Coordinates of C-alpha atoms and ligand atoms in Angstrom, one line a residue:
X19 CA 277.0 130.1 100.8
X20 CA 280.1 128.9 99.3
X21 CA 281.9 125.4 99.0
X22 CA 284.7 126.8 100.8
X23 CA 285.7 129.9 103.3
X24 CA 289.5 130.2 103.4
X25 CA 290.9 132.3 106.5
X26 CA 293.8 134.4 105.5
X27 CA 295.2 135.8 102.1
X28 CA 299.0 135.4 102.7
X29 CA 300.9 132.8 100.9
X30 CA 298.6 129.7 102.3
X31 CA 295.3 131.5 101.4
X32 CA 296.3 132.8 98.0
X33 CA 297.3 129.5 96.7
X34 CA 294.4 127.9 98.5
X35 CA 292.1 130.1 96.7
X36 CA 293.4 129.6 93.2
X37 CA 293.9 125.7 93.7
X38 CA 290.2 125.1 95.0
X39 CA 288.5 127.7 92.7
X40 CA 290.3 125.9 90.0
X41 CA 288.3 122.5 91.0
X42 CA 285.2 124.4 90.5
X43 CA 284.6 125.3 94.1
X44 CA 282.9 128.6 95.2
X45 CA 285.5 129.8 97.3
X46 CA 285.7 133.2 99.6
X47 CA 288.9 134.4 101.4
X48 CA 288.3 136.3 104.8
X49 CA 291.3 138.6 105.5
X50 CA 291.7 140.7 108.3
X51 CA 294.2 143.4 106.6
X52 CA 293.6 145.7 104.1
X53 CA 295.8 143.9 101.7
X54 CA 296.9 140.4 100.9
X55 CA 300.4 139.2 102.0
X56 CA 299.8 137.8 105.3
X57 CA 303.3 138.0 107.2
X58 CA 304.7 139.9 104.7
X59 CA 301.6 142.5 104.9
X60 CA 302.1 143.0 108.3
X61 CA 305.6 142.6 109.2
X62 CA 307.2 146.5 107.6
X63 CA 309.7 146.9 110.0
X64 CA 312.8 148.1 108.9
X65 CA 315.2 145.3 107.9
X66 CA 312.2 142.6 107.5
X67 CA 313.7 140.1 105.3
X68 CA 313.0 136.3 104.5
X69 CA 315.9 134.0 105.7
X70 CA 315.6 131.5 102.9
X71 CA 316.3 132.7 99.4
X72 CA 314.1 134.3 97.0
X73 CA 314.6 131.8 94.3
X74 CA 313.5 129.1 97.0
X75 CA 311.1 131.3 98.9
X76 CA 308.4 131.2 96.4
X77 CA 305.6 129.2 94.6
X78 CA 306.2 126.5 92.2
X79 CA 302.8 125.7 91.1
X80 CA 303.2 128.0 88.0
X81 CA 306.0 127.5 85.6
X82 CA 305.2 130.6 83.8
X83 CA 305.1 132.3 87.2
X84 CA 308.3 131.2 88.4
X85 CA 309.9 131.8 84.9
X86 CA 308.7 135.2 84.5
X87 CA 309.3 136.5 87.8
X88 CA 312.8 138.1 88.8
X89 CA 314.0 138.5 92.5
X90 CA 316.3 141.4 92.6
X91 CA 318.4 140.1 95.9
X92 CA 319.6 137.0 97.2
X93 CA 317.3 137.1 100.3
X94 CA 314.0 138.8 99.5
X95 CA 313.5 142.0 101.6
X96 CA 309.6 142.4 102.9
X97 CA 308.6 145.0 100.0
X98 CA 309.5 142.7 97.3
X99 CA 307.7 139.8 98.9
X100 CA 304.6 141.7 99.2
X101 CA 304.6 142.9 95.7
X102 CA 304.9 139.1 94.5
X103 CA 302.2 138.1 96.2
X104 CA 300.3 141.3 95.0
X105 CA 301.3 140.3 91.5
X106 CA 300.0 136.7 92.2
X107 CA 296.5 138.1 93.3
X108 CA 296.9 139.9 89.9
X109 CA 298.0 137.3 87.6
X110 CA 295.7 134.7 88.7
X111 CA 292.6 137.2 89.3
X112 CA 292.0 136.2 93.0
X113 CA 291.2 139.8 94.1
X114 CA 287.2 139.4 93.4
X115 CA 287.2 136.1 96.0
X116 CA 289.0 137.9 98.8
X117 CA 287.1 140.4 101.0
X118 CA 289.9 142.4 102.8
X119 CA 289.3 144.1 106.5
X120 CA 287.4 141.1 107.4
X121 CA 288.5 139.5 110.5
X122 CA 287.1 136.2 111.3
X123 CA 286.5 135.7 115.1
X124 CA 284.0 132.6 115.0
X125 CA 283.6 129.2 113.5
X126 CA 280.8 127.1 114.3
X127 CA 280.1 123.4 112.9
X128 CA 276.5 122.4 112.3
X129 CA 276.5 118.7 112.1
X130 CA 273.1 118.1 110.8
X131 CA 274.0 120.8 107.8
X132 CA 277.3 119.3 107.7
X133 CA 278.7 123.0 107.2
X134 CA 280.8 125.5 109.1
X135 CA 279.1 128.9 110.2
X136 CA 281.7 131.5 110.0
X137 CA 281.3 135.0 111.9
X138 CA 283.1 138.1 111.4
X139 CA 283.9 140.7 113.6
X140 CA 281.7 143.1 111.9
X141 CA 279.0 140.6 112.7
X142 CA 278.6 138.9 109.2
X143 CA 278.1 135.3 108.7
X144 CA 279.0 133.1 105.9
X145 CA 278.1 129.7 105.7
X146 CA 280.4 126.9 104.0
X147 CA 280.7 122.9 103.7
X148 CA 284.9 123.3 104.3
X149 CA 287.0 125.6 106.2
X150 CA 290.6 126.0 105.4
X151 CA 292.5 127.9 108.0
X152 CA 295.6 129.8 106.5
X153 CA 295.8 131.9 109.3
X154 CA 299.7 131.5 109.5
X155 CA 302.2 130.4 112.3
X156 CA 303.6 133.6 113.0
X157 CA 300.6 136.2 113.1
X158 CA 299.5 136.5 116.5
X159 CA 302.0 139.5 117.9
X160 CA 302.8 139.3 121.3
X161 CA 303.4 142.8 123.7
X162 CA 304.2 141.7 126.7
X163 CA 302.6 142.6 129.9
X164 CA 304.9 145.4 131.4
X165 CA 303.4 147.6 133.8
X166 CA 303.2 151.4 132.8
X167 CA 302.9 150.8 129.0
X168 CA 299.6 152.8 128.9
X169 CA 301.5 155.7 130.5
X170 CA 304.3 155.8 128.3
X171 CA 304.1 159.5 126.5
X172 CA 306.6 158.6 123.3
X173 CA 305.6 156.1 120.7
X174 CA 305.6 152.5 120.9
X175 CA 305.3 149.7 118.1
X176 CA 305.3 145.9 117.7
X177 CA 307.5 145.1 114.7
X178 CA 304.5 142.9 113.5
X179 CA 302.2 145.9 113.6
X180 CA 304.6 148.5 112.0
X181 CA 302.6 151.3 110.5
X182 CA 302.5 151.3 107.0
X183 CA 303.6 155.0 106.8
X184 CA 306.8 154.1 108.7
X185 CA 308.1 155.1 112.0
X186 CA 310.4 158.2 112.5
X187 CA 313.6 157.1 114.3
X188 CA 315.7 159.8 112.9
X189 CA 317.0 161.7 116.2
X190 CA 315.2 159.5 118.4
X191 CA 316.3 157.8 121.7
X192 CA 315.0 154.3 121.0
X193 CA 314.5 151.2 123.0
X194 CA 314.1 147.8 121.3
X195 CA 313.0 144.9 123.3
X196 CA 313.8 141.4 121.9
X197 CA 317.1 140.2 120.2
X198 CA 315.1 137.2 118.2
X199 CA 315.2 137.1 114.4
X200 CA 313.4 140.2 114.2
X201 CA 315.3 142.5 116.5
X202 CA 318.4 141.3 114.7
X203 CA 317.4 142.4 111.4
X204 CA 315.8 145.8 112.9
X205 CA 318.8 147.2 115.3
X206 CA 321.2 147.3 112.6
X207 CA 318.7 149.2 110.3
X208 CA 317.8 151.8 112.8
X209 CA 320.8 152.1 114.8
X210 CA 322.2 154.7 112.1
X211 CA 319.3 156.9 112.0
X212 CA 318.5 157.2 115.8
X213 CA 320.3 159.5 118.4
X214 CA 320.6 156.4 120.7
X215 CA 319.7 153.0 120.4
X216 CA 319.1 150.8 123.8
X217 CA 318.9 147.2 123.2
X218 CA 317.0 145.4 125.9
X219 CA 318.4 141.7 126.2
X220 CA 317.1 139.1 127.8
X221 CA 318.6 136.0 126.2
X222 CA 321.5 136.2 123.7
X223 CA 321.3 134.6 120.1
X224 CA 323.3 132.9 117.7
X225 CA 323.1 134.6 114.2
X226 CA 325.0 134.0 111.1
X227 CA 325.6 137.0 108.5
X228 CA 323.2 136.2 105.4
X229 CA 325.7 137.4 102.7
X230 CA 323.0 139.2 101.0
X231 CA 323.9 140.5 97.5
X232 CA 322.0 141.4 94.2
X233 CA 320.6 138.9 92.4
X234 CA 323.4 137.0 90.4
X235 CA 322.0 136.6 87.0
X236 CA 323.7 133.4 86.1
X237 CA 322.4 132.0 89.8
X238 CA 318.8 132.9 88.4
X239 CA 319.5 131.3 85.0
X240 CA 320.9 128.5 86.6
X241 CA 317.6 128.1 88.9
X242 CA 315.3 129.0 86.1
X243 CA 317.1 126.3 83.7
X244 CA 316.3 123.4 85.9
X245 CA 313.6 124.8 88.2
X246 CA 311.6 121.4 88.3
X247 CA 314.5 119.6 89.3
X248 CA 315.2 122.2 92.2
X249 CA 311.7 122.0 93.2
X250 CA 311.7 118.4 93.6
X251 CA 314.8 118.2 95.6
X252 CA 313.2 120.8 98.0
X253 CA 309.9 118.6 98.4
X254 CA 312.2 115.5 99.2
X255 CA 314.5 117.2 101.4
X256 CA 314.4 118.0 105.3
X257 CA 313.8 121.6 105.3
X258 CA 312.3 122.3 102.3
X259 CA 315.5 123.8 100.5
X260 CA 317.6 122.5 97.8
X261 CA 320.8 123.3 99.9
X262 CA 323.1 120.0 99.7
X263 CA 323.4 118.8 103.1
X264 CA 326.6 117.5 104.4
X265 CA 326.5 113.6 104.5
X266 CA 329.3 113.2 107.3
X267 CA 329.3 113.4 111.3
X268 CA 331.0 116.5 112.8
X269 CA 332.3 114.2 115.2
X270 CA 333.9 111.8 112.7
X271 CA 335.4 114.6 110.7
X272 CA 338.8 115.8 111.7
X273 CA 338.6 119.2 113.4
X274 CA 340.3 120.9 110.8
X275 CA 337.7 119.7 108.2
X276 CA 334.9 120.8 110.7
X277 CA 336.4 124.4 110.9
X278 CA 337.1 124.4 107.4
X279 CA 333.6 123.5 106.5
X280 CA 332.1 126.1 108.9
X281 CA 334.2 128.7 107.9
X282 CA 333.1 128.0 104.1
X283 CA 329.7 128.0 105.0
X284 CA 329.7 131.0 107.1
X285 CA 331.0 133.2 104.2
X286 CA 328.5 131.8 101.9
X287 CA 326.0 133.1 104.2
X288 CA 322.9 132.0 105.6
X289 CA 321.8 129.7 109.1
X290 CA 320.7 126.6 107.1
X291 CA 323.8 126.3 105.2
X292 CA 325.6 126.3 108.8
X293 CA 323.1 123.8 110.3
X294 CA 323.2 121.4 107.3
X295 CA 326.8 121.0 107.0
X296 CA 327.4 117.9 109.0
X297 CA 324.6 115.4 109.9
X298 CA 324.6 115.5 113.8
X299 CA 324.7 119.7 114.5
X300 CA 320.9 119.1 115.6
X301 CA 320.8 115.6 117.3
X302 CA 324.1 115.3 119.1
X303 CA 325.3 118.0 121.9
X304 CA 329.0 117.3 121.3
X305 CA 328.6 118.0 117.6
X306 CA 326.6 121.0 118.3
X307 CA 329.0 122.5 120.4
X308 CA 331.3 122.7 117.3
X309 CA 329.0 124.9 115.8
X310 CA 328.1 126.7 118.5
X311 CA 331.7 127.5 119.6
X312 CA 332.4 128.6 115.8
X313 CA 329.9 131.3 116.2
X314 CA 331.0 132.1 119.6
X315 CA 334.4 132.8 118.4
X316 CA 332.9 134.8 115.4
X317 CA 331.0 137.0 118.1
X318 CA 334.1 137.9 119.9
X319 CA 336.1 138.7 116.9
X320 CA 333.3 141.2 115.8
X321 CA 332.6 143.0 119.1
X322 CA 335.5 145.1 120.2
X323 CA 334.4 145.5 124.0
X324 CA 335.1 142.5 125.5
X325 CA 332.5 142.8 128.4
X326 CA 329.6 143.6 125.5
X327 CA 331.1 140.5 123.7
X328 CA 330.7 138.4 126.3
X329 CA 327.0 139.5 126.9
X330 CA 326.3 138.7 123.6
X331 CA 327.9 135.4 123.6
X332 CA 324.9 132.9 123.5
X333 CA 325.0 130.0 126.4
X334 CA 321.4 128.8 127.1
X335 CA 320.7 126.6 124.4
X336 CA 322.3 124.5 121.4
X337 CA 322.7 126.4 118.3
X338 CA 319.8 126.0 116.0
X339 CA 317.3 124.7 118.8
X340 CA 316.0 128.3 118.4
X341 CA 315.4 129.6 115.2
X342 CA 319.1 130.5 113.9
X343 CA 318.9 134.1 113.0
X344 CA 320.6 135.6 109.9
X345 CA 321.7 139.0 110.1
X346 CA 323.7 141.9 108.4
X347 CA 325.9 143.5 110.5
X348 CA 324.1 142.8 113.6
X349 CA 327.3 142.3 116.2
X350 CA 329.1 145.0 114.3
X351 CA 326.4 147.5 115.5
X352 CA 327.5 147.2 118.9
X353 CA 330.8 148.6 118.2
X354 CA 328.7 151.9 117.8
X355 CA 328.9 154.6 120.5
X356 CA 325.5 155.1 120.2
X357 CA 324.2 152.1 121.0
X358 CA 324.0 150.5 124.3
X359 CA 323.4 146.7 125.1
X360 CA 321.3 146.4 128.5
X361 CA 321.2 143.0 130.1
X362 CA 317.6 142.3 131.3
X363 CA 318.0 139.0 132.4
X364 CA 320.2 139.8 135.4
X365 CA 318.4 143.3 135.9
X366 CA 315.0 142.7 134.4
X367 CA 312.6 145.4 133.4
X368 CA 310.3 146.6 136.1
X369 CA 308.1 149.2 134.7
X370 CA 307.5 151.8 131.4
X371 CA 307.5 155.4 132.9
X372 CA 306.1 157.9 131.2
X373 CA 309.6 159.1 129.7
X374 CA 311.1 155.8 129.3
X375 CA 311.8 152.4 130.8
X376 CA 313.0 151.1 134.2
X377 CA 315.1 148.2 134.8
X378 CA 316.1 146.5 138.3
X379 CA 319.5 148.1 137.2
X380 CA 318.6 151.8 136.0
X381 CA 316.4 154.0 134.4
X382 CA 316.3 155.0 130.5
X383 CA 315.0 158.0 129.0
X384 CA 313.6 156.7 125.4
X385 CA 311.3 158.6 122.6
X386 CA 310.2 155.4 121.2
X387 CA 309.9 151.8 122.5
X388 CA 309.9 148.9 119.7
X389 CA 308.8 145.6 120.7
X390 CA 310.4 143.0 118.8
X391 CA 308.9 140.7 121.3
X392 CA 307.7 137.8 118.7
X393 CA 304.3 135.7 118.6
X394 CA 302.3 133.3 120.1
X395 CA 303.2 130.8 117.6
X396 CA 301.5 128.1 115.6
X397 CA 298.2 128.2 117.6
X398 CA 297.9 131.7 118.5
X399 CA 295.9 132.9 115.5
X400 CA 293.8 129.7 115.6
X401 CA 292.8 130.1 119.3
X402 CA 291.9 133.7 118.9
X403 CA 289.0 132.5 116.7
X404 CA 286.1 130.8 118.7
X405 CA 286.3 127.6 116.8
X406 CA 283.4 125.1 118.1
X407 CA 283.3 121.8 116.3
X408 CA 281.3 118.6 116.8
X409 CA 279.0 118.5 120.1
X410 CA 280.4 121.9 120.9
X411 CA 283.6 121.0 121.4
X412 CA 285.7 124.0 121.5
X413 CA 289.4 124.3 120.0
X414 CA 290.3 125.9 123.0
X415 CA 289.2 123.0 125.3
X416 CA 290.7 120.3 122.9
X417 CA 294.0 121.9 122.9
X418 CA 294.3 123.0 126.6
X419 CA 297.3 120.8 127.0
X420 CA 298.9 121.9 123.9
X421 CA 297.8 121.2 120.2
X422 CA 296.4 117.9 119.1
X423 CA 296.2 117.4 115.5
X424 CA 296.6 114.6 112.9
X425 CA 299.3 115.5 110.5
X426 CA 299.3 119.3 111.5
X427 CA 296.3 119.0 109.0
X428 CA 293.1 118.3 110.8
X429 CA 291.7 118.2 114.5
X430 CA 289.6 115.0 115.8
X431 CA 286.3 116.8 116.7
X432 CA 286.5 119.4 114.0
X433 CA 285.3 117.6 110.9
X434 CA 285.8 119.5 107.3
X435 CA 288.4 121.9 108.9
X436 CA 291.8 122.1 107.7
X437 CA 295.0 124.1 109.0
X438 CA 297.3 124.8 106.5
X439 CA 300.9 124.3 108.2
X440 CA 299.3 123.8 111.6
X441 CA 300.7 122.3 114.6
X442 CA 302.2 118.7 114.0
X443 CA 303.4 119.6 110.7
X444 CA 306.7 120.6 109.6
X445 CA 305.6 124.2 109.2
X446 CA 308.1 126.7 110.7
X447 CA 311.0 124.2 110.4
X448 CA 310.8 124.3 106.7
X449 CA 310.9 126.6 103.8
X450 CA 307.1 127.3 104.7
X451 CA 306.2 127.8 100.9
X452 CA 306.6 124.1 100.4
X453 CA 304.9 123.2 103.4
X454 CA 302.1 125.4 102.4
X455 CA 301.8 124.4 98.7
X456 CA 302.0 120.5 100.1
X457 CA 299.4 120.9 102.7
X458 CA 297.1 123.0 100.0
X459 CA 297.4 120.3 97.4
X460 CA 296.6 117.5 99.9
X461 CA 293.5 119.2 101.0
X462 CA 292.4 119.7 97.5
X463 CA 293.0 116.3 96.6
X464 CA 291.2 114.9 99.7
X465 CA 288.1 117.1 98.7
X466 CA 288.1 116.0 95.2
X467 CA 288.2 112.6 96.5
X468 CA 285.1 113.2 98.9
X469 CA 283.3 114.6 95.9
X470 CA 284.2 111.8 93.4
X471 CA 282.8 109.2 96.2
X472 CA 279.9 111.1 96.9
X473 CA 280.8 111.9 100.4
X474 CA 280.7 115.1 102.2
X475 CA 282.7 115.2 105.5
X476 CA 286.0 113.9 106.7
X477 CA 287.3 113.9 110.3
X478 CA 290.4 112.8 111.9
X479 CA 290.2 110.1 114.5
X480 CA 291.2 110.6 118.0
X481 CA 293.2 107.3 117.9
X482 CA 295.3 108.4 114.7
X483 CA 295.6 111.8 116.2
X484 CA 297.0 110.6 119.6
X485 CA 299.8 108.4 117.5
X486 CA 300.6 111.2 115.5
X487 CA 301.4 113.9 118.2
X488 CA 303.2 110.8 120.0
X489 CA 305.3 110.3 116.8
X490 CA 305.9 114.2 116.8
X491 CA 307.1 114.3 120.4
X492 CA 309.1 111.1 119.9
X493 CA 310.9 112.2 116.7
X494 CA 311.2 116.0 118.5
X495 CA 313.1 114.0 121.7
X496 CA 315.6 112.7 119.3
X497 CA 316.9 116.1 118.6
X498 CA 318.3 118.8 120.6
X499 CA 315.1 121.2 119.4
X500 CA 313.4 120.9 123.0
X501 CA 316.4 121.9 124.8
X502 CA 315.5 125.5 124.0
X503 CA 312.8 127.5 125.9
X504 CA 311.5 128.7 122.6
X505 CA 308.4 129.6 120.7
X506 CA 308.5 126.1 119.0
X507 CA 307.5 124.7 122.7
X508 CA 305.3 128.0 123.4
X509 CA 307.9 129.0 126.2
X510 CA 307.7 132.6 125.1
X511 CA 303.7 132.8 126.1
X512 CA 303.0 133.0 130.1
X513 CA 300.7 130.1 130.6
X514 CA 301.3 128.3 127.5
X515 CA 301.5 124.3 127.6
X516 CA 305.0 123.6 127.2
X517 CA 304.5 121.1 123.9
X518 CA 306.9 120.8 120.8
X519 CA 304.4 121.8 118.2
X520 CA 306.2 121.7 114.9
X521 CA 307.0 118.1 113.0
X522 CA 311.0 117.6 113.2
X523 CA 311.0 114.8 110.9
X524 CA 311.3 116.6 107.5
X525 CA 309.6 117.7 104.9
X526 CA 310.5 114.6 102.3
X527 CA 309.2 112.0 105.1
X528 CA 306.5 114.0 106.1
X529 CA 305.0 114.6 102.3
X530 CA 305.5 110.8 101.8
X531 CA 303.5 109.8 104.8
X532 CA 300.7 112.1 103.9
X533 CA 300.5 111.0 100.5
X534 CA 300.5 107.0 101.7
X535 CA 297.6 108.0 104.0
X536 CA 295.6 109.4 101.2
X537 CA 296.3 106.7 99.2
X538 CA 295.1 104.4 101.5
X539 CA 291.6 105.7 101.7
X540 CA 292.4 108.4 104.1
X541 CA 293.6 106.1 106.7
X542 CA 293.0 107.6 110.2
X543 CA 290.1 109.4 109.3
X544 CA 286.5 109.1 109.1
X545 CA 284.9 109.9 106.0
X546 CA 281.4 110.1 105.7
X547 CA 278.1 111.8 104.0
X548 CA 274.6 111.1 102.6
X549 CA 275.6 107.7 102.0
X550 CA 276.5 107.1 105.5
X551 CA 279.8 106.5 107.1
X552 CA 282.6 104.9 105.5
X553 CA 286.4 104.3 106.3
Ligands
NA7_604 P1 311.4 135.6 119.1 O1 312.1 134.7 118.1 O2 310.1 135.1 119.6 O3 312.4 136.7 119.6 C1 311.5 137.4 120.9 C2 312.6 138.2 121.6 O4 311.9 139.1 122.4 C3 313.4 137.4 122.5 O5 314.9 138.1 122.1 C4 312.6 137.4 123.7 O6 313.5 137.1 124.6 C5 312.3 138.8 123.7 N1 311.0 139.2 124.9 C6 310.1 138.7 124.7 N2 309.3 139.0 125.9 C7 310.1 139.8 126.6 C8 310.1 140.4 127.7 N3 309.1 140.7 128.5 N4 311.2 141.1 128.1 C9 312.5 141.3 127.6 N5 312.5 140.4 126.4 C10 311.6 139.7 125.8 O7 310.4 136.5 118.1 P2 310.9 137.2 116.5 O8 309.9 138.2 116.0 O9 312.1 138.0 116.5 O10 310.8 135.6 115.4 C11 310.2 135.0 115.5 C12 310.3 134.1 114.2 O11 309.6 135.1 113.0 C13 311.6 134.2 113.5 O12 311.9 132.9 114.5 C14 311.5 134.0 112.2 O13 310.9 132.7 112.1 C15 310.5 134.8 111.8 P3 313.8 135.6 125.0 O14 314.7 134.9 124.1 O15 312.6 134.8 125.3 O16 314.5 135.7 126.6

């Protein structure tokens, strides 16, 4: 019996444990992997790197931690982020309350007892008053159903299940399926080692060089000197980063100014600086076209073979409407003789054969296949658990037409179950660490409030949830985001309802709304307990 069960030991789960345990609650974290780190535990593929700068993509809750930890590069690579999280687990003595190799398969609400029963794959059960799902937005990896995979005689891997001991690429004919953020990071890393790399591209993607470099000691010093202020800027910003946003419309600025600014931001590196350089890149098609054309021209300048360059030029969606990728020499890789781009939009993959892959256009002999094919994002990891709330309502039923959540924090029908960075919150449209900290702190304050007032349960009302989801859709419709067939709308998972899932309204305004709701006595929630039902 614990007060809280937290599912997942990534950034969210570790902080939830630290924070909730600090309030005197008994907390157990259940983690499927054999280490902490979540996303950064699983995604060990070559080139895995965060697209938010390390000084920003880190916890702010401990001044000592942020002062004492030193990042070695501007953008952190996966091994360093994992070391950081292991350090956090050591430093805050989190290990004793984390159970590794423990996959949660079921969570059932007992209304009479006011508790969750959490079941693991090994058949254990735990009981807790509160259940915190810290299961991650990009954790349910997806291998597409392609006929013949089971007969493939070579090795195959999904990038998010990359073996800890690595994969021997040297001298191999490697096929990479997928050109999202992951493929774009992986391809330049493996191409120099492989005998030949075949890139199977269905949709060309925008990418901006990240201009990664060793950490500049002066930049680090300046951040550490004013960390409190920088963190405040992040919290009040739209995307959870302290990058100064442009204040002008790209349609009002002169063409020369637009080009100069884009060039400066391009050289500075990173996707967010480009998207934030003018106010309307993500809301106005004509403004967006300026940024998109700028990047298209860069691709044409970089790729020597004009035909290959045209295949790499994205045309299907506004820039930024799918996660804008960041790379280190992605387009340059296609100038290598040992890299072949294969268009599987015009000639789709038909089957995997024992010795390779066959598309409608030809057959490719392969030793290794890499699936950089992404995730069942935002809802996948939650729906993989059999969650049953009040009156036996399952989350699968409740979310049959797309996720329904109040603030991305709680779903009606599921009392005392919190989702960290759940659908309907800024989550993947933000520096997720900022969003995680805000959610964990909101949940901690909420539990503290209930305890202080002698109450023991909280549940979102259906009316508040409906109004919130309407608001999420309304704000999204005001932007260009819904124009892309992206994982933000579930387009990459066959049969998944097409709903724009994250909240585009911005980290700052969202935080304020959450705080107002709490200050108003948890408006839109039903609070109850031994003394009856209130609010
Ligand atoms: P993404 O962004 O979902 O990219 C997956 C890629 O795989 C994308 O290019 C897909 O093409 C491609 N894909 C998926 N299924 C297939 C099949 N069946 N055939 C051919 N190509 C396929 O996942 P990532 O891992 O790159 O990135 C996810 C996020 O993680 C990223 O945005 C960061 O936030 C971190 P499509 O575009 O669907 O045509």
